[in-house]
Every structure is written in C-alpha cells, then in structure tokens.
PDB file of C-alpha atoms in Angstrom:
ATOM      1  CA  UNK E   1      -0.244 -14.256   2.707  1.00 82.00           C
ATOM      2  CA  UNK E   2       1.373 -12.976   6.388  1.00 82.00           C
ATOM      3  CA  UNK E   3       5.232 -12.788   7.481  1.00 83.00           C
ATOM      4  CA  UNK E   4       5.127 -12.816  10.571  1.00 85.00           C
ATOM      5  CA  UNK E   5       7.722 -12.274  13.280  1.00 85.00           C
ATOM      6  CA  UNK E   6       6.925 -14.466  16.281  1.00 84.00           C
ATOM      7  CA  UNK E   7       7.038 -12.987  19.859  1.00 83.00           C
ATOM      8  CA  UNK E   8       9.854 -14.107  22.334  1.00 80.00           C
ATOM      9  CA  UNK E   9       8.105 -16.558  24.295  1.00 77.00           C
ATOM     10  CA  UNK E  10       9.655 -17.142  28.154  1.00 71.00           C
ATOM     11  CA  UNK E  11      10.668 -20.800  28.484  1.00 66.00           C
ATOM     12  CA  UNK E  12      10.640 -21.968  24.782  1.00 61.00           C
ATOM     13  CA  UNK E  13      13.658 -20.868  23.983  1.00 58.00           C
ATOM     14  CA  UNK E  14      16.798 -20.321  27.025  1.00 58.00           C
ATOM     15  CA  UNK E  15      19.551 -18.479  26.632  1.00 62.00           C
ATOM     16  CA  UNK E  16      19.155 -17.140  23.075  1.00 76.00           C
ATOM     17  CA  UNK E  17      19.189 -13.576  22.226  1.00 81.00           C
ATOM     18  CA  UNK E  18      16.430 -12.243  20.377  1.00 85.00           C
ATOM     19  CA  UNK E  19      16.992 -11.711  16.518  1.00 88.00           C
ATOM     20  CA  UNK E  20      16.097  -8.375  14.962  1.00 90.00           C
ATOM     21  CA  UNK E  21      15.271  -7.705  10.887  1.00 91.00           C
ATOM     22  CA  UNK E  22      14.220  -5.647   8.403  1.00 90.00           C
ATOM     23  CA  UNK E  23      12.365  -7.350   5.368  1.00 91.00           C
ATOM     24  CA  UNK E  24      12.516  -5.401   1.993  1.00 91.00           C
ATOM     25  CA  UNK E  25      10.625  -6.357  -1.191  1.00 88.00           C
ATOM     26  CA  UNK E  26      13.391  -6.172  -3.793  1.00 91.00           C
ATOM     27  CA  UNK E  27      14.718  -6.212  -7.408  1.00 90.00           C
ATOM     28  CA  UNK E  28      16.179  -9.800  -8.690  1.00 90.00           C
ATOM     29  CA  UNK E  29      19.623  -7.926  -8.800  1.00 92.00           C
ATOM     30  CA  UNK E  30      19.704  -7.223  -5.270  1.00 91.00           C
ATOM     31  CA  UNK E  31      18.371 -10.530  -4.166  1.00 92.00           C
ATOM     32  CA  UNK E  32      21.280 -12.385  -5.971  1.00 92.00           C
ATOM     33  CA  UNK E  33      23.659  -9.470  -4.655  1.00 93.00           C
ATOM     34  CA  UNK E  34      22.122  -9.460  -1.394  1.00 93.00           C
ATOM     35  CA  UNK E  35      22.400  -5.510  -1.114  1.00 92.00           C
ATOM     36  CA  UNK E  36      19.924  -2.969  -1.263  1.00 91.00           C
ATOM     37  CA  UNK E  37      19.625   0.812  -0.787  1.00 88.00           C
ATOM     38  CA  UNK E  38      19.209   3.355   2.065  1.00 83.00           C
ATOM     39  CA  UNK E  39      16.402   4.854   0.206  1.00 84.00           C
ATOM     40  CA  UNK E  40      14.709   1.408   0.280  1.00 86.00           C
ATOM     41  CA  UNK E  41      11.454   1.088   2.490  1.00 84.00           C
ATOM     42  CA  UNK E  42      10.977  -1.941   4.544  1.00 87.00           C
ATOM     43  CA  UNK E  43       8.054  -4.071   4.569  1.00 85.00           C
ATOM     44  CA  UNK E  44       8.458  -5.169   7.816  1.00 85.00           C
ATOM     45  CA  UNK E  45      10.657  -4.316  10.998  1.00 89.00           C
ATOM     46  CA  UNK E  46      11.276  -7.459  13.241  1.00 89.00           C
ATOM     47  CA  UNK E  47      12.602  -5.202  16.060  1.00 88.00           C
ATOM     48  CA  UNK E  48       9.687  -5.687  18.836  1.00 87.00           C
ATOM     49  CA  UNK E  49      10.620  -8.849  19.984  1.00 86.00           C
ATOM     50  CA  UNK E  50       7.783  -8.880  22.907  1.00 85.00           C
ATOM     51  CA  UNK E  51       5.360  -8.750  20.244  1.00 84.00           C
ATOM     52  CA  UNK E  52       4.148 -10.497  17.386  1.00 85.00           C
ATOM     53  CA  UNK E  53       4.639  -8.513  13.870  1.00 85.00           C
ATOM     54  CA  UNK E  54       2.951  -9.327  10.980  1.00 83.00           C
ATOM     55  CA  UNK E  55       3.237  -8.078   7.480  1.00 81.00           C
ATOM     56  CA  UNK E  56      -0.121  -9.083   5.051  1.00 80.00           C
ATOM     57  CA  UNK E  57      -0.065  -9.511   1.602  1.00 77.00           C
ATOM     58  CA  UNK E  58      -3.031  -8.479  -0.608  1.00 78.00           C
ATOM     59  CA  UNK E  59      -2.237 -10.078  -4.409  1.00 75.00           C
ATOM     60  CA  UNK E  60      -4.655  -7.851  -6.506  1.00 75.00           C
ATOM     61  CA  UNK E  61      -3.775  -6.133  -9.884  1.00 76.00           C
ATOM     62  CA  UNK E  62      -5.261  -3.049  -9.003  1.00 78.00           C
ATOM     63  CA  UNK E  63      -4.943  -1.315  -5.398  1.00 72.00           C
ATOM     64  CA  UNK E  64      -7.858   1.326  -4.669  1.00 74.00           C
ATOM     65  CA  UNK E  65      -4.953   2.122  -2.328  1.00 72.00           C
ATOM     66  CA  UNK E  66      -2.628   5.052  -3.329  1.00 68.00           C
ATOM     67  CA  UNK E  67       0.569   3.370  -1.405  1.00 68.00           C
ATOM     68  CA  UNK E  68      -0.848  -0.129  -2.122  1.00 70.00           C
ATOM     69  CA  UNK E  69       0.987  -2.950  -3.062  1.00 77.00           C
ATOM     70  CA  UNK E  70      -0.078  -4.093  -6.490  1.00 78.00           C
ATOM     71  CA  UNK E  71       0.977  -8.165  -8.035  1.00 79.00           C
ATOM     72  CA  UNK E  72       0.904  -8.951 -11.501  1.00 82.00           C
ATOM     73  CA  UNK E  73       0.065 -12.258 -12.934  1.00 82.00           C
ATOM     74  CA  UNK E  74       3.306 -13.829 -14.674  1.00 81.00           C
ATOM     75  CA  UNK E  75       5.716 -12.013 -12.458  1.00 85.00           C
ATOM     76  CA  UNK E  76       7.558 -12.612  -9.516  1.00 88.00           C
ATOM     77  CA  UNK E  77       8.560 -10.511  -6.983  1.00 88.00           C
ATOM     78  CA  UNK E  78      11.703 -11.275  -4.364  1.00 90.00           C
ATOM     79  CA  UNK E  79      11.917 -10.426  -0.300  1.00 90.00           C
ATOM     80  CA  UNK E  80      14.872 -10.960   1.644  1.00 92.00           C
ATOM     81  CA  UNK E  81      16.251  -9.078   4.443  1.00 92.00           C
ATOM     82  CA  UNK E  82      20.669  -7.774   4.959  1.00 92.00           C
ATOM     83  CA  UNK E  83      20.205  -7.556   9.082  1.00 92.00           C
ATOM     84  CA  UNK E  84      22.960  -9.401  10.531  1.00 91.00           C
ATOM     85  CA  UNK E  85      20.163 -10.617  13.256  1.00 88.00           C
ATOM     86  CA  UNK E  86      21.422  -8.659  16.308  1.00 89.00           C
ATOM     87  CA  UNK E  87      20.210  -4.923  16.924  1.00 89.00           C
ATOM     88  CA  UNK E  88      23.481  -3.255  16.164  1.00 90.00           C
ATOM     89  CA  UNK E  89      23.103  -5.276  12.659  1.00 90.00           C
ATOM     90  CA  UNK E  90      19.959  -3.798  12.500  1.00 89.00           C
ATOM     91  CA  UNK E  91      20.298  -1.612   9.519  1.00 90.00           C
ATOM     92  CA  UNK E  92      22.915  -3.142   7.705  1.00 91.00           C
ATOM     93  CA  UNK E  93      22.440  -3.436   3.947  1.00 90.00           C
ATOM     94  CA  UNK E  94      24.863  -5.234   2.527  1.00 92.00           C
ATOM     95  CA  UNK E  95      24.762  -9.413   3.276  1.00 90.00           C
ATOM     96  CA  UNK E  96      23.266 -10.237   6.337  1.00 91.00           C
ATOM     97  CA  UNK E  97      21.591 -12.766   6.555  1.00 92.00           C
ATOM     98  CA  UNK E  98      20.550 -12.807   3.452  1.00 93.00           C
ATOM     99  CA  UNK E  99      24.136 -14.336   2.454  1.00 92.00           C
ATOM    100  CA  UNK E 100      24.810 -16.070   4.775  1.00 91.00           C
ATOM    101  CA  UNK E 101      21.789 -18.419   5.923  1.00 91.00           C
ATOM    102  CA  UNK E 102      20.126 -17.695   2.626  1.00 91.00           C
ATOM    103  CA  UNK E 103      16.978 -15.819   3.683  1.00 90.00           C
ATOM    104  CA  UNK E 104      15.417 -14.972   0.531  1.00 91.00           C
ATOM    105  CA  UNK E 105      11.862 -15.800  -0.550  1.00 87.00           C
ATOM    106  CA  UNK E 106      10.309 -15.575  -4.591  1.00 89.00           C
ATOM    107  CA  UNK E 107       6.949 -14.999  -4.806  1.00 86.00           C
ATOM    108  CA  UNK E 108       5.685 -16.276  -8.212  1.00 86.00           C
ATOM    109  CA  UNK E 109       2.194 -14.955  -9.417  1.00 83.00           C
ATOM    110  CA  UNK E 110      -0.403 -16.931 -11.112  1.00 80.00           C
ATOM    111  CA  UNK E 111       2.529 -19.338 -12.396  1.00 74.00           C
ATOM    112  CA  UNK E 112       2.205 -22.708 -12.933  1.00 71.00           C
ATOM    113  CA  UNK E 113       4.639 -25.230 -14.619  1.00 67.00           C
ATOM    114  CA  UNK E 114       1.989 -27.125 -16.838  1.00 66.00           C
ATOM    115  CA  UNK E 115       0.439 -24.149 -17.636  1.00 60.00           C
ATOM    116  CA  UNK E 116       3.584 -21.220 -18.179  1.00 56.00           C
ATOM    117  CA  UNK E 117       1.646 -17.939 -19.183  1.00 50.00           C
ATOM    118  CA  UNK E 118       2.641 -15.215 -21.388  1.00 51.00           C
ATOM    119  CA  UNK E 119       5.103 -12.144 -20.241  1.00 50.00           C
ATOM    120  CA  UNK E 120       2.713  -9.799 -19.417  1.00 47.00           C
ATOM    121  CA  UNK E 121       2.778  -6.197 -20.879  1.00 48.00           C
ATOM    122  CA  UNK E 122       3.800  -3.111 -18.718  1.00 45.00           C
ATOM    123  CA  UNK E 123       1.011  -1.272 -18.220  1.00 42.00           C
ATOM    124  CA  UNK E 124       1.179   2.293 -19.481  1.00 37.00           C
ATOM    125  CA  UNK E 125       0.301   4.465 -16.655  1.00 35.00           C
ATOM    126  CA  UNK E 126       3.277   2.400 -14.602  1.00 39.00           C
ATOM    127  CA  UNK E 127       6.822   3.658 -14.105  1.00 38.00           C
ATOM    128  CA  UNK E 128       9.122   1.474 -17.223  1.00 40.00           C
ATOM    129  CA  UNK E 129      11.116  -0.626 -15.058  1.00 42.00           C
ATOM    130  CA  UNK E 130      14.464  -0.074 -14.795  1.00 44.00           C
ATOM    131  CA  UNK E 131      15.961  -4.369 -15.314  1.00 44.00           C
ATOM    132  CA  UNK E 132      18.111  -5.730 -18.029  1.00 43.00           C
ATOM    133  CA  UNK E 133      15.989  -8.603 -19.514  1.00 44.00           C
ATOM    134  CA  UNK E 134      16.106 -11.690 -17.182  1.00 43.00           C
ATOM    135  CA  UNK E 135      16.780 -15.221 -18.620  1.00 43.00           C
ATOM    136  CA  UNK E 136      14.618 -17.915 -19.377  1.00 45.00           C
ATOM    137  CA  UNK E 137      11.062 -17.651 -17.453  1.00 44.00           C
ATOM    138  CA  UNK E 138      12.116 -15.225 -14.602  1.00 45.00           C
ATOM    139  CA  UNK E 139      10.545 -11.679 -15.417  1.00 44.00           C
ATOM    140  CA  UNK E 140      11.770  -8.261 -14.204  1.00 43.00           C
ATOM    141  CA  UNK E 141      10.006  -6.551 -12.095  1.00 44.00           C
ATOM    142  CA  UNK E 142       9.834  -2.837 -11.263  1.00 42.00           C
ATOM    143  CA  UNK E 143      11.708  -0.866  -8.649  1.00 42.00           C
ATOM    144  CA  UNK E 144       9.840  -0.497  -4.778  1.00 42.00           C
ATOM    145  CA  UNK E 145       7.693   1.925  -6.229  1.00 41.00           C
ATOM    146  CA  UNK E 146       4.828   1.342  -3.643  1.00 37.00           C
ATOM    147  CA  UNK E 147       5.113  -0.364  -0.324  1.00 38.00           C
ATOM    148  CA  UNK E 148       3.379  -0.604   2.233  1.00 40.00           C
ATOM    149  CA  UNK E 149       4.720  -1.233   6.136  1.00 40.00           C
ATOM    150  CA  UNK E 150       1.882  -2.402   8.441  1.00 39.00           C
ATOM    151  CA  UNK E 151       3.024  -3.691  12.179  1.00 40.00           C
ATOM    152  CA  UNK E 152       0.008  -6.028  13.491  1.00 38.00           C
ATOM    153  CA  UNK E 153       0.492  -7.003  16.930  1.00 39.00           C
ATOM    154  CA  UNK E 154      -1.842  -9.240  18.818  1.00 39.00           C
ATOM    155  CA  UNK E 155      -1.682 -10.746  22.270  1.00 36.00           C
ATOM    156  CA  UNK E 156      -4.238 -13.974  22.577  1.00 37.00           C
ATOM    157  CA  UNK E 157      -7.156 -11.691  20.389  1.00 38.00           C
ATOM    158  CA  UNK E 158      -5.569  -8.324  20.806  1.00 39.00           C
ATOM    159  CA  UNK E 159      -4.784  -6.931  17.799  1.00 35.00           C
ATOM    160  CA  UNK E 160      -3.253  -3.477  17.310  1.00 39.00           C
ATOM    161  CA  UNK E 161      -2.444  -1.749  14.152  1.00 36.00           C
ATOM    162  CA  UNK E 162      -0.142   0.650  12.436  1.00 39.00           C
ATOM    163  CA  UNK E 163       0.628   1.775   9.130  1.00 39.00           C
ATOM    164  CA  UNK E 164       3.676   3.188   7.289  1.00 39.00           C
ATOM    165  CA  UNK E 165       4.101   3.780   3.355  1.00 39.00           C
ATOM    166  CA  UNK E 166       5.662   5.120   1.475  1.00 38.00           C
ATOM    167  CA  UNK E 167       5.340   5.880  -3.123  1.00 38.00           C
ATOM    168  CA  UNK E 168       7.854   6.799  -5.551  1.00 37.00           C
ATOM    169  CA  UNK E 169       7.447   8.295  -8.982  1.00 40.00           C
ATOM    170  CA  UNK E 170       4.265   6.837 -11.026  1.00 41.00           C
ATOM    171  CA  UNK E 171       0.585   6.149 -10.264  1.00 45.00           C
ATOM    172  CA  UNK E 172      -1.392   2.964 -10.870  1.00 50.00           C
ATOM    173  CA  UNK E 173      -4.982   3.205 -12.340  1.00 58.00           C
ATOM    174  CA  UNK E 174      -6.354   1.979  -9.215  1.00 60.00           C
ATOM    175  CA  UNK E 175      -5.466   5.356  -7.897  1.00 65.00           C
ATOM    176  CA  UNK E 176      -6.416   7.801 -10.149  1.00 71.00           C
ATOM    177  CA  UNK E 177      -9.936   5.969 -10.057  1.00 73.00           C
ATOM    178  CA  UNK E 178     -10.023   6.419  -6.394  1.00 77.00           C
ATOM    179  CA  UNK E 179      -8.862   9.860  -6.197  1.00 80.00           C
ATOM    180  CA  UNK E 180     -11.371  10.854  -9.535  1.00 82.00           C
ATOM    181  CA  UNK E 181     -14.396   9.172  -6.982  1.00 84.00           C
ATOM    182  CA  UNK E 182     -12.995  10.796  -3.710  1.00 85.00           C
ATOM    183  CA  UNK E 183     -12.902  14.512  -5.898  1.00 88.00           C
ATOM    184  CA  UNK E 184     -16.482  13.599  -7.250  1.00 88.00           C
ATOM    185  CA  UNK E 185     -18.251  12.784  -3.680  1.00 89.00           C
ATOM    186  CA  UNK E 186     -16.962  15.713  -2.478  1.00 90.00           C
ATOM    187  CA  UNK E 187     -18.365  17.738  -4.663  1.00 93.00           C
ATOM    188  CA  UNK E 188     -21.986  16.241  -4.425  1.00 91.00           C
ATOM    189  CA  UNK E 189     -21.361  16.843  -1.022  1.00 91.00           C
ATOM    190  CA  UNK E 190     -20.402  20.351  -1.115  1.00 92.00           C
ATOM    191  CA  UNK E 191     -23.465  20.762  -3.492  1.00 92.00           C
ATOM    192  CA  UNK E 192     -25.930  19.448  -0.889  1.00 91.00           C
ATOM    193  CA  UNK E 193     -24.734  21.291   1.773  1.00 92.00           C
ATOM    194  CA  UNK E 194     -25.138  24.529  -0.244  1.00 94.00           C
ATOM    195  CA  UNK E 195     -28.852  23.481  -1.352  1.00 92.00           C
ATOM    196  CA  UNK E 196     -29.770  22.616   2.498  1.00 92.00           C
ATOM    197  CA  UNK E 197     -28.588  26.100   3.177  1.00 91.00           C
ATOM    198  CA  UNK E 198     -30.480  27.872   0.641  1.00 92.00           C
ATOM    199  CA  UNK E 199     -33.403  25.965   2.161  1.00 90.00           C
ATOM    200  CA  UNK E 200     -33.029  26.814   5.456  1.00 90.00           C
ATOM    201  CA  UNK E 201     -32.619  30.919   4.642  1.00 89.00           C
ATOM    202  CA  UNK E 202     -35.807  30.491   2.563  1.00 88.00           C
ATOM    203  CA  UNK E 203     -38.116  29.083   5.036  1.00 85.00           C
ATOM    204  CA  UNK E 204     -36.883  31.294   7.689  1.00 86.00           C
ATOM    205  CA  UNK E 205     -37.308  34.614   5.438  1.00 83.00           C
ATOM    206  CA  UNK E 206     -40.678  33.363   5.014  1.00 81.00           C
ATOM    207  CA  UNK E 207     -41.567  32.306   8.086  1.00 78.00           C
ATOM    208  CA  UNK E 208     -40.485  36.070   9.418  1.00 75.00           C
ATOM    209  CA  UNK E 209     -42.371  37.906   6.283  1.00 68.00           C
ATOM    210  CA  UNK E 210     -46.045  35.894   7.079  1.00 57.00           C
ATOM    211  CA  UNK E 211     -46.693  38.430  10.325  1.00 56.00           C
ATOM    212  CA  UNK E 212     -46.723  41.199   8.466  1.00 55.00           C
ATOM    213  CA  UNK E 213     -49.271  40.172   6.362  1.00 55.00           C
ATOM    214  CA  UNK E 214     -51.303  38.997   8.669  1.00 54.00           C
ATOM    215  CA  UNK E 215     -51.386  42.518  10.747  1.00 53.00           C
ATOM    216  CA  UNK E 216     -52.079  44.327   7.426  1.00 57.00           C
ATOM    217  CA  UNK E 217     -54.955  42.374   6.853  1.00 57.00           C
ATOM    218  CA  UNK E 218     -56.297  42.688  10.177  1.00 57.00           C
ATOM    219  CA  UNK E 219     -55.813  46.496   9.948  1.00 55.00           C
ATOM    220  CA  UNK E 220     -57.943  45.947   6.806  1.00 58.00           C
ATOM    221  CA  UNK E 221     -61.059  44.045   8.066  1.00 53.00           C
ATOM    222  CA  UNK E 222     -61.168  46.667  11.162  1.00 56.00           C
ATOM    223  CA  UNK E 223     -60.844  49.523   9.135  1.00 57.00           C
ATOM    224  CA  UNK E 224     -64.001  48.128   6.993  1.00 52.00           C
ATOM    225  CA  UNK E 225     -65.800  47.097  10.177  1.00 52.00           C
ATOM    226  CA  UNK E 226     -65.562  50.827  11.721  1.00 54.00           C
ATOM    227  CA  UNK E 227     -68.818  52.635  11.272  1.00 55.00           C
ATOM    228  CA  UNK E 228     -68.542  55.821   9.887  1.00 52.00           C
ATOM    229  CA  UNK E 229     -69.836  58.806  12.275  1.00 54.00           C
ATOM    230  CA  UNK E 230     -72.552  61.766  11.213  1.00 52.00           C
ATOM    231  CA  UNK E 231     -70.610  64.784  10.923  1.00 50.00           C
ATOM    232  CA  UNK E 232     -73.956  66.779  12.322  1.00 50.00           C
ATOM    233  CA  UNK E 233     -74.126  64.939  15.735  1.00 50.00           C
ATOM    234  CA  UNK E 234     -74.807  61.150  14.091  1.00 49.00           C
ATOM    235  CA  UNK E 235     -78.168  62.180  13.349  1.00 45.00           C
TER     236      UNK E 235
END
C-alpha cells in the first residue's frame, strides 16, 4: 500500500498555497487525542511540494529488515498527521489537522467482519506494549518501535530514493535471523579467503624450491659422466 504526496502541478490548482505534513504511525491514544511526541519518527514528510513523495507499505509478519516495519494479523495500526498544513505548522504536534479535518487512517490486518479472528498473542522476543486493554474488537498495538521513512520521488519514470529509520528498544525474530546469516557468511568468507592464501604461498614455495633440484641433479649426472684421468699420464 503507498501514501503518497502528490506534486504541485502548474495550472491545476491557482492560487493555493502548497500544504506541508508529517505522517506518523501511532498508538490508538494519540489518534483519538490527536497528539504525539517529539521523539516520534515520521513515516513520511510532505514538505517537497515539487515532487512526488511516496511512503510504501510492506504487510509481512516478519521483516528480514532490522528497522522494518512488521503487521500482525488481527491488529490494527493508526496514521494520522498534527501539521497545521502550512510550513511554519510544520512540526506541530498537537491537533493539526488531524482535529480539525479529521485526517486519520486505521489500517486493519487480516480482519474481516464474517470471519473476526482471535487476539493474537505478543510474541516473546517483542517489546510488551505499553496500552490499557482496548474495548470491544479494537486491539492495542505497540509503541513506534520500528519505522521506516523512505522519500520516493519520480518525475514521468524517474524514480529516486532515500531512506531514513529509525528502532527503539526490542528486536523481532526476523532480525536476529538475518544478523545470525549475515555473521555466518562472513565467516565462510573469511575462511575461504584464508584457504586461497595458504594456496597461493604453497604453490609459489614450490614453484621456487623445483630449481634447485633440478641443478643438483644435473651436477649429479655430470659428475657420473666425467671420466676419471690416469694418475701416471692416462696410460
């Protein structure tokens, strides 16, 4: 799934300022309160307004990536954004407009209404979230503890790319998996590297230590081929 902030495009729209925004993946307390944090990372900055920014969503359990977004099934997870939609409003945090037009979106995973599924179980290498128990069907879910910030912008095919993240406390399995493989291949790596070495030094120690066995030898065969001389005149 993308959010993406459009481009300002000349002629579409006349005499409008652009709007600027930052989009934060929050707890269901601070989407009702429409508040969050300094601390908090964005997802996405809307503050480029000659390009178009996009923000991709991945929904996969498990993220091979260490600052990867991770989405479990039975939970839902809440984006809104405080900006007041001007650039001095920029970084505000409290309201926005998040109160006052009511930008807030709920992302509900693997939910359907004929077919409600269990609460799922925190998994036990994840950081205990820190929610009062919500009502009904809505389920906590845990602080920012991953995000990711990725700007896309493309211009007719043009597409160029960068990427901010930031963690908190807590690791997934996903990434102890990934850093157990990256460890591993480095050290079959290392290992090769040490046995192409010891190859090398061997065949060049023996390529050096054949000529002197081949000039003993030949001192050999023409020591045996010398005839021996008569000490009385070679009679």
């Amino acid at each position: 799934m993308d959010i993406v902030c459009p481009r300002v495009r000349p002629g579409v729209v006349e005499n409008k300022e652009p709007e600027y925004y930052r989009v934060y993946l929050v707890t269901r307390e601070q989407l009702h309160s429409c508040s969050i944090s300094q601390s908090d990372t964005p997802l996405l900055n809307c503050d480029k307004p000659d390009r178009d920014v996009k923000f991709t969503f991945k929904f996969q359990e498990f993220s091979p990536n260490l600052w990867g977004l991770e989405f479990f099934k039975g939970r839902e997870y809440y984006i809104t954004s405080t900006s007041t939609s001007s650039l001095q409003g920029l970084d505000n945090t409290d309201g926005g407009v998040c109160r006052a037009t009511s930008m807030k979106l709920v992302l509900r995973v693997g939910q359907s209404s004929s077919n409600p599924l269990p609460l799922p179980k925190e998994p036990p290498t994840r950081f205990p979230p820190q929610h009062p128990e919500a009502p009904d069907n809505e389920l906590p879910i845990k602080d920012n503890d991953v995000t990711n910030n990725a700007d896309i912008t493309h211009s007719e095919g043009d597409i160029d790319t960068e990427g901010r993240a930031s963690s908190t406390e807590g690791g997934s399995i996903g990434s102890e998996v990934g850093l157990f493989v990256g460890v591993a291949c480095s050290i079959v790596l290392l290992l090769l590297v040490i046995v192409v070495l010891l190859m090398v030094v061997w065949r060049y120690h023996r390529r050096h230590a054949t000529p002197d066995r081949d000039v003993q030898q030949s001192l050999s065969l023409n020591t045996l081929a010398t005839p021996k001389r008569d000490s009385y005149g070679g009679k």
